[in-house]
PDB file of C-alpha atoms and ligand atoms in Angstrom:
ATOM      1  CA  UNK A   1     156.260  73.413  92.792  1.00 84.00           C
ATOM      2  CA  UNK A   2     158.918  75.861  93.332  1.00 93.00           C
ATOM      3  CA  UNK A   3     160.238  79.773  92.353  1.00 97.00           C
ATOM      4  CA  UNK A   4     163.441  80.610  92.048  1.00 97.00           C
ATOM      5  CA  UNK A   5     164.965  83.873  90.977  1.00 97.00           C
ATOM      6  CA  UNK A   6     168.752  85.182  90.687  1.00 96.00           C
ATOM      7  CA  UNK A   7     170.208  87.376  92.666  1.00 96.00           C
ATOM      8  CA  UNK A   8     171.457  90.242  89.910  1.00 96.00           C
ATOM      9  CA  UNK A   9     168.064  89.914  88.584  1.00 97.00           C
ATOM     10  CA  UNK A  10     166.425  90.724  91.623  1.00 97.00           C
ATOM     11  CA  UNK A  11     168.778  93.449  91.553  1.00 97.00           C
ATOM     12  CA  UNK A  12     168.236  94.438  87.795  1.00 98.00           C
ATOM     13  CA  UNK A  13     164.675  94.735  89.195  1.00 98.00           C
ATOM     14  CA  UNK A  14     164.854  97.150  91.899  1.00 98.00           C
ATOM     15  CA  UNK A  15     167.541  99.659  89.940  1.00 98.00           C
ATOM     16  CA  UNK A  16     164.302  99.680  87.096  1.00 98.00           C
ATOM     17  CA  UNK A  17     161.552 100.030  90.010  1.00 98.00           C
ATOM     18  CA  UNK A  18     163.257 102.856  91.676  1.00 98.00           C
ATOM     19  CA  UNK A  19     164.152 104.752  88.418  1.00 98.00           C
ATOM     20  CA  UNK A  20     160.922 104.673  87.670  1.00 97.00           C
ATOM     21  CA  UNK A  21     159.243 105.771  91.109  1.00 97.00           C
ATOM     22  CA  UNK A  22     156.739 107.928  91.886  1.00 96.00           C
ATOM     23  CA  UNK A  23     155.748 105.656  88.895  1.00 95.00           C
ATOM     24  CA  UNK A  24     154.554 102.130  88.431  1.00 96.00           C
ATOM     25  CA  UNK A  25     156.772 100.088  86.077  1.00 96.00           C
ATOM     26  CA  UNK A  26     157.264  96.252  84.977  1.00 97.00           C
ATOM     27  CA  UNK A  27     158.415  93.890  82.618  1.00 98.00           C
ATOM     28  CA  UNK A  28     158.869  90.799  82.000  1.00 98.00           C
ATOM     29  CA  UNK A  29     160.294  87.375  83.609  1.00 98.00           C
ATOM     30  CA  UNK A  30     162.099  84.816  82.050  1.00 98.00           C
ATOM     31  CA  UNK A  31     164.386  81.951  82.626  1.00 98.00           C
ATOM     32  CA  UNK A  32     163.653  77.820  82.756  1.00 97.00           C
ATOM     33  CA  UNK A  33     160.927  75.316  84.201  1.00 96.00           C
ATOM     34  CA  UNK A  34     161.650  71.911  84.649  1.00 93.00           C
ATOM     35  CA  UNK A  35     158.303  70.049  85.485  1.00 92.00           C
ATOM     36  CA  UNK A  36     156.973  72.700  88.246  1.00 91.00           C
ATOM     37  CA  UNK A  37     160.205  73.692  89.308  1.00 95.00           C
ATOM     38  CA  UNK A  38     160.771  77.506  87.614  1.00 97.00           C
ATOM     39  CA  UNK A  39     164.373  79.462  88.108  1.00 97.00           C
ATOM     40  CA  UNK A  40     163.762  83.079  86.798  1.00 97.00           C
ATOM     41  CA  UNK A  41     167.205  83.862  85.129  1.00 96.00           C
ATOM     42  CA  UNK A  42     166.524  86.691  82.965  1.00 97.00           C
ATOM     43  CA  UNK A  43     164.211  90.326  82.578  1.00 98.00           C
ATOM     44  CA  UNK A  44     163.238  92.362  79.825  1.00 98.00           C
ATOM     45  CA  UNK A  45     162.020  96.092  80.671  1.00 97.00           C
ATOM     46  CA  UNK A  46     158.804  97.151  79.450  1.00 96.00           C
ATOM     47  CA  UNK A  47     157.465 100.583  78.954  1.00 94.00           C
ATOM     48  CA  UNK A  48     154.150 101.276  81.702  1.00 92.00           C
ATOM     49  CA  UNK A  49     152.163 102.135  78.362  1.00 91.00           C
ATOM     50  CA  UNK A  50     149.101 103.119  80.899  1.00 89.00           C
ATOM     51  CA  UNK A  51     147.239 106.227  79.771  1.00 88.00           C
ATOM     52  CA  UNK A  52     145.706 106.817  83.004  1.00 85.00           C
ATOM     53  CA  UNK A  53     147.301 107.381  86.041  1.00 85.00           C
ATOM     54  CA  UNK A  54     150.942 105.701  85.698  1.00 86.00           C
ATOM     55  CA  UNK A  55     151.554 106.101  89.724  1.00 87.00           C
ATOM     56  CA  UNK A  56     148.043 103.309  90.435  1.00 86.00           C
ATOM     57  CA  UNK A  57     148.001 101.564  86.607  1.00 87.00           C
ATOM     58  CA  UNK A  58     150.600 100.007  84.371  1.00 90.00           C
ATOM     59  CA  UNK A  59     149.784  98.370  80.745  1.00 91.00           C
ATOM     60  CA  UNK A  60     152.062  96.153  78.864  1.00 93.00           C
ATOM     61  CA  UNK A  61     151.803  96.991  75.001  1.00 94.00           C
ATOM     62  CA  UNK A  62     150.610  93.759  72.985  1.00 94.00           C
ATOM     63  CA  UNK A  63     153.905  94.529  70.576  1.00 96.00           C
ATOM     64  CA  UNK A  64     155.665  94.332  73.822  1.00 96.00           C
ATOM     65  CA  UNK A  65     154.337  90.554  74.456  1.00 95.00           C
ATOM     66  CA  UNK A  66     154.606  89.311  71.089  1.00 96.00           C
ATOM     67  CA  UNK A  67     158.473  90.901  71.698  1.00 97.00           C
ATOM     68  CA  UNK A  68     159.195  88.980  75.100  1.00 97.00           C
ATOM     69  CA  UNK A  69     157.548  85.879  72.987  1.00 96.00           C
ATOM     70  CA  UNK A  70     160.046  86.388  69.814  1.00 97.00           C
ATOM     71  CA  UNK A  71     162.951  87.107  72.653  1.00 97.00           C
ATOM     72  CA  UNK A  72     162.494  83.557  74.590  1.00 97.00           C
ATOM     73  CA  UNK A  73     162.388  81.517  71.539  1.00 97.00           C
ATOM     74  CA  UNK A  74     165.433  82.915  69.986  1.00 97.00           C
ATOM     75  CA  UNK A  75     167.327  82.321  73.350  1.00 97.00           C
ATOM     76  CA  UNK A  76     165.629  79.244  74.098  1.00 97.00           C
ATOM     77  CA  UNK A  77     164.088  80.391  77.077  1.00 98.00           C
ATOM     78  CA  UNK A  78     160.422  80.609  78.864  1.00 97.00           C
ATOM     79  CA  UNK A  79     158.192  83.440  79.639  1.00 97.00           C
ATOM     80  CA  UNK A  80     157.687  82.886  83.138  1.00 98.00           C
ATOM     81  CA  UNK A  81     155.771  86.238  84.390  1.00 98.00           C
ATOM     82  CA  UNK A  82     155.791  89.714  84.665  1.00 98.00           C
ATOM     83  CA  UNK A  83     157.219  91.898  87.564  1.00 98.00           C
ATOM     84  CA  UNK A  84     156.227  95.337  88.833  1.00 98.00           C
ATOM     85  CA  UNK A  85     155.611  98.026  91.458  1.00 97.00           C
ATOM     86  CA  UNK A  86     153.686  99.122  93.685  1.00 97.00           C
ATOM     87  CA  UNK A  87     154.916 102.536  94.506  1.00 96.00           C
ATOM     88  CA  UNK A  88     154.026 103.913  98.234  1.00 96.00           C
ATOM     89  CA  UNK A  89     151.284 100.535  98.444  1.00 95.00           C
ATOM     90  CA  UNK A  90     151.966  97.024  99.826  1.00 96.00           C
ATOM     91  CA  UNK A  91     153.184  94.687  97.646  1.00 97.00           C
ATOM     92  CA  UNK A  92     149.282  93.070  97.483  1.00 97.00           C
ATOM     93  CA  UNK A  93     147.254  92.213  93.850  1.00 97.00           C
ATOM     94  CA  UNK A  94     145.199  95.067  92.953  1.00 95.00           C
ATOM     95  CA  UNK A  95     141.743  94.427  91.293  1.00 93.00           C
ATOM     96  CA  UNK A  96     143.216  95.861  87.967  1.00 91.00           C
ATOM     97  CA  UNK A  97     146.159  93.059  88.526  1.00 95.00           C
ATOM     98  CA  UNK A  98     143.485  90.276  88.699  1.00 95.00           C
ATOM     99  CA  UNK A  99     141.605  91.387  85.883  1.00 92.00           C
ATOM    100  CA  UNK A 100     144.708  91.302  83.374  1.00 91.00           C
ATOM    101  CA  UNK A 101     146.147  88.167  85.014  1.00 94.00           C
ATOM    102  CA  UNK A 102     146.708  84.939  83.347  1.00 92.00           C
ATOM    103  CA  UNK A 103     147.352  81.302  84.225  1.00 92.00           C
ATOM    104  CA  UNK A 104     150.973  80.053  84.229  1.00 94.00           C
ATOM    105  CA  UNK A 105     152.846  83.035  84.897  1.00 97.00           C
ATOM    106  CA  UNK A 106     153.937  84.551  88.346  1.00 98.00           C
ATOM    107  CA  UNK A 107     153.521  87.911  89.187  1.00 98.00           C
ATOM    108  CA  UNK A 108     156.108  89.387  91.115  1.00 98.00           C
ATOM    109  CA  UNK A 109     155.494  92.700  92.707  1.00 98.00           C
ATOM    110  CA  UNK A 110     157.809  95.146  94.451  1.00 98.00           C
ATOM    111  CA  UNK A 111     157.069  97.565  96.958  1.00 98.00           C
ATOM    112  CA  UNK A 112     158.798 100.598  96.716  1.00 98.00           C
ATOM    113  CA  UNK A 113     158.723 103.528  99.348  1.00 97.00           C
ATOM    114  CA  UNK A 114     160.064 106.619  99.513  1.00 96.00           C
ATOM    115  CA  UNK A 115     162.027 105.370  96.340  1.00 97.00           C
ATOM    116  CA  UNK A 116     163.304 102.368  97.774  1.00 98.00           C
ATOM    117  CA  UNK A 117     162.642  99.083  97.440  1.00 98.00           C
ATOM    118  CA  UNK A 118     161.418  97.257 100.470  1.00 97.00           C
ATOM    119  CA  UNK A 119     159.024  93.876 100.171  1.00 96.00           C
ATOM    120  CA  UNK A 120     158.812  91.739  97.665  1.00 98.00           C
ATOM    121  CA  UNK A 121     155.944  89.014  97.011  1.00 98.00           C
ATOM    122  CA  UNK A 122     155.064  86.749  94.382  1.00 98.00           C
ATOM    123  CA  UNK A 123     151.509  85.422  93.428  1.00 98.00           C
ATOM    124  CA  UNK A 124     150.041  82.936  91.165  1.00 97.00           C
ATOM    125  CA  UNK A 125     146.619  82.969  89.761  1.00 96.00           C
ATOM    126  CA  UNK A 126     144.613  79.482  90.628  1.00 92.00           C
ATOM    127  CA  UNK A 127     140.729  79.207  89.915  1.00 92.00           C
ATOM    128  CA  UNK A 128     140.502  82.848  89.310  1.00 93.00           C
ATOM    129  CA  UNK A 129     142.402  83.973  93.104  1.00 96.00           C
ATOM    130  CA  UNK A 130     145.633  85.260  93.433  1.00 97.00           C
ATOM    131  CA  UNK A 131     147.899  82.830  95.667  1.00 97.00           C
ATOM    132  CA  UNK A 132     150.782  83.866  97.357  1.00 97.00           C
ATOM    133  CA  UNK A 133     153.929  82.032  96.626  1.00 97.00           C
ATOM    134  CA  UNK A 134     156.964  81.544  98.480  1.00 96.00           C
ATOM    135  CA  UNK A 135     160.584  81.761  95.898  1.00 97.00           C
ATOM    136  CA  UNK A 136     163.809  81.604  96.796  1.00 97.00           C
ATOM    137  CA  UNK A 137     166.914  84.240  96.148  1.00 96.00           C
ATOM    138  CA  UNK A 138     169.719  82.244  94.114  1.00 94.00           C
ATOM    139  CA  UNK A 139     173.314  83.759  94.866  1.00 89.00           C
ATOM    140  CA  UNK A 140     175.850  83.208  92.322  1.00 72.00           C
ATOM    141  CA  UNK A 141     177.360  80.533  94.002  1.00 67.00           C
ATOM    142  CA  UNK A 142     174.006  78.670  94.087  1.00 60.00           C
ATOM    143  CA  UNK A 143     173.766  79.205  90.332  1.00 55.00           C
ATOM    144  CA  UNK A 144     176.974  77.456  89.339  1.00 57.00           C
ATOM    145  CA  UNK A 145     175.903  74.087  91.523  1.00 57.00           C
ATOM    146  CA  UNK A 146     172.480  73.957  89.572  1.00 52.00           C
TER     147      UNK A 146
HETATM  148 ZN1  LIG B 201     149.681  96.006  90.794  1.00 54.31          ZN
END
């Protein structure tokens, strides 16, 4: 089993997490998986729909989903998992993360303090428990040898 994710979308990700800081935002992850092997090649933004406090909570619209669902079809593409920040908090699963977490995907979240991002960490869910799992950064050079 293996994670991989681009470089500009790492990228892509940080210029949305910082924008949005003091705030917690996400969205979604996309790309291929061939057997357990996953390369995350695109992101769609999603609006932190949370009605609470939207610095400790974000909520992904079920319009949003069905979206991201319509989105990877058309482009022949999988939904691989979500991304999204924790601002001023380590980059660690929150109850509220486990609750709303489902099987398959991997959740990717982002440190960011002070405005900046500075860890990032990836975690599947297996027999209810978040795992922590290790992906590698794909440069563009990388990308054009797969
Ligand atoms: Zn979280």
């Amino acid at each position: 089993m293996s994670t991989s994710i681009q470089q500009d979308i790492l990228t892509k990700i940080e210029t949305h997490l910082e924008a949005a800081y003091p705030n917690e935002a996400c969205g979604f992850l996309l790309g291929s998986q061939i057997r357990k092997n996953r390369i995350i090649t695109h992101l769609i933004e999603v609006e932190n729909r949370s009605t609470e406090n939207q610095r400790r909570r974000f909520v992904i619209d079920p319009l949003d989903y069905m979206k991201a669902e319509r989105f990877a079809a058309k482009e022949g593409l999988t939904l691989l998992g979500i991304y999204h920040s924790h601002p001023d908090h380590p980059p660690i699963p929150s109850v509220h993360d486990l609750e709303y977490a489902q099987q398959f995907f991997s959740y990717f979240i982002h440190r960011i303090a002070a405005g900046k991002m500075t860890d990032s960490r990836s975690y599947r869910l297996l027999d209810g428990k978040f795992i922590e799992e290790k992906f590698t950064i794909l440069n563009l050079k990388e990308q054009i040898q797969l």
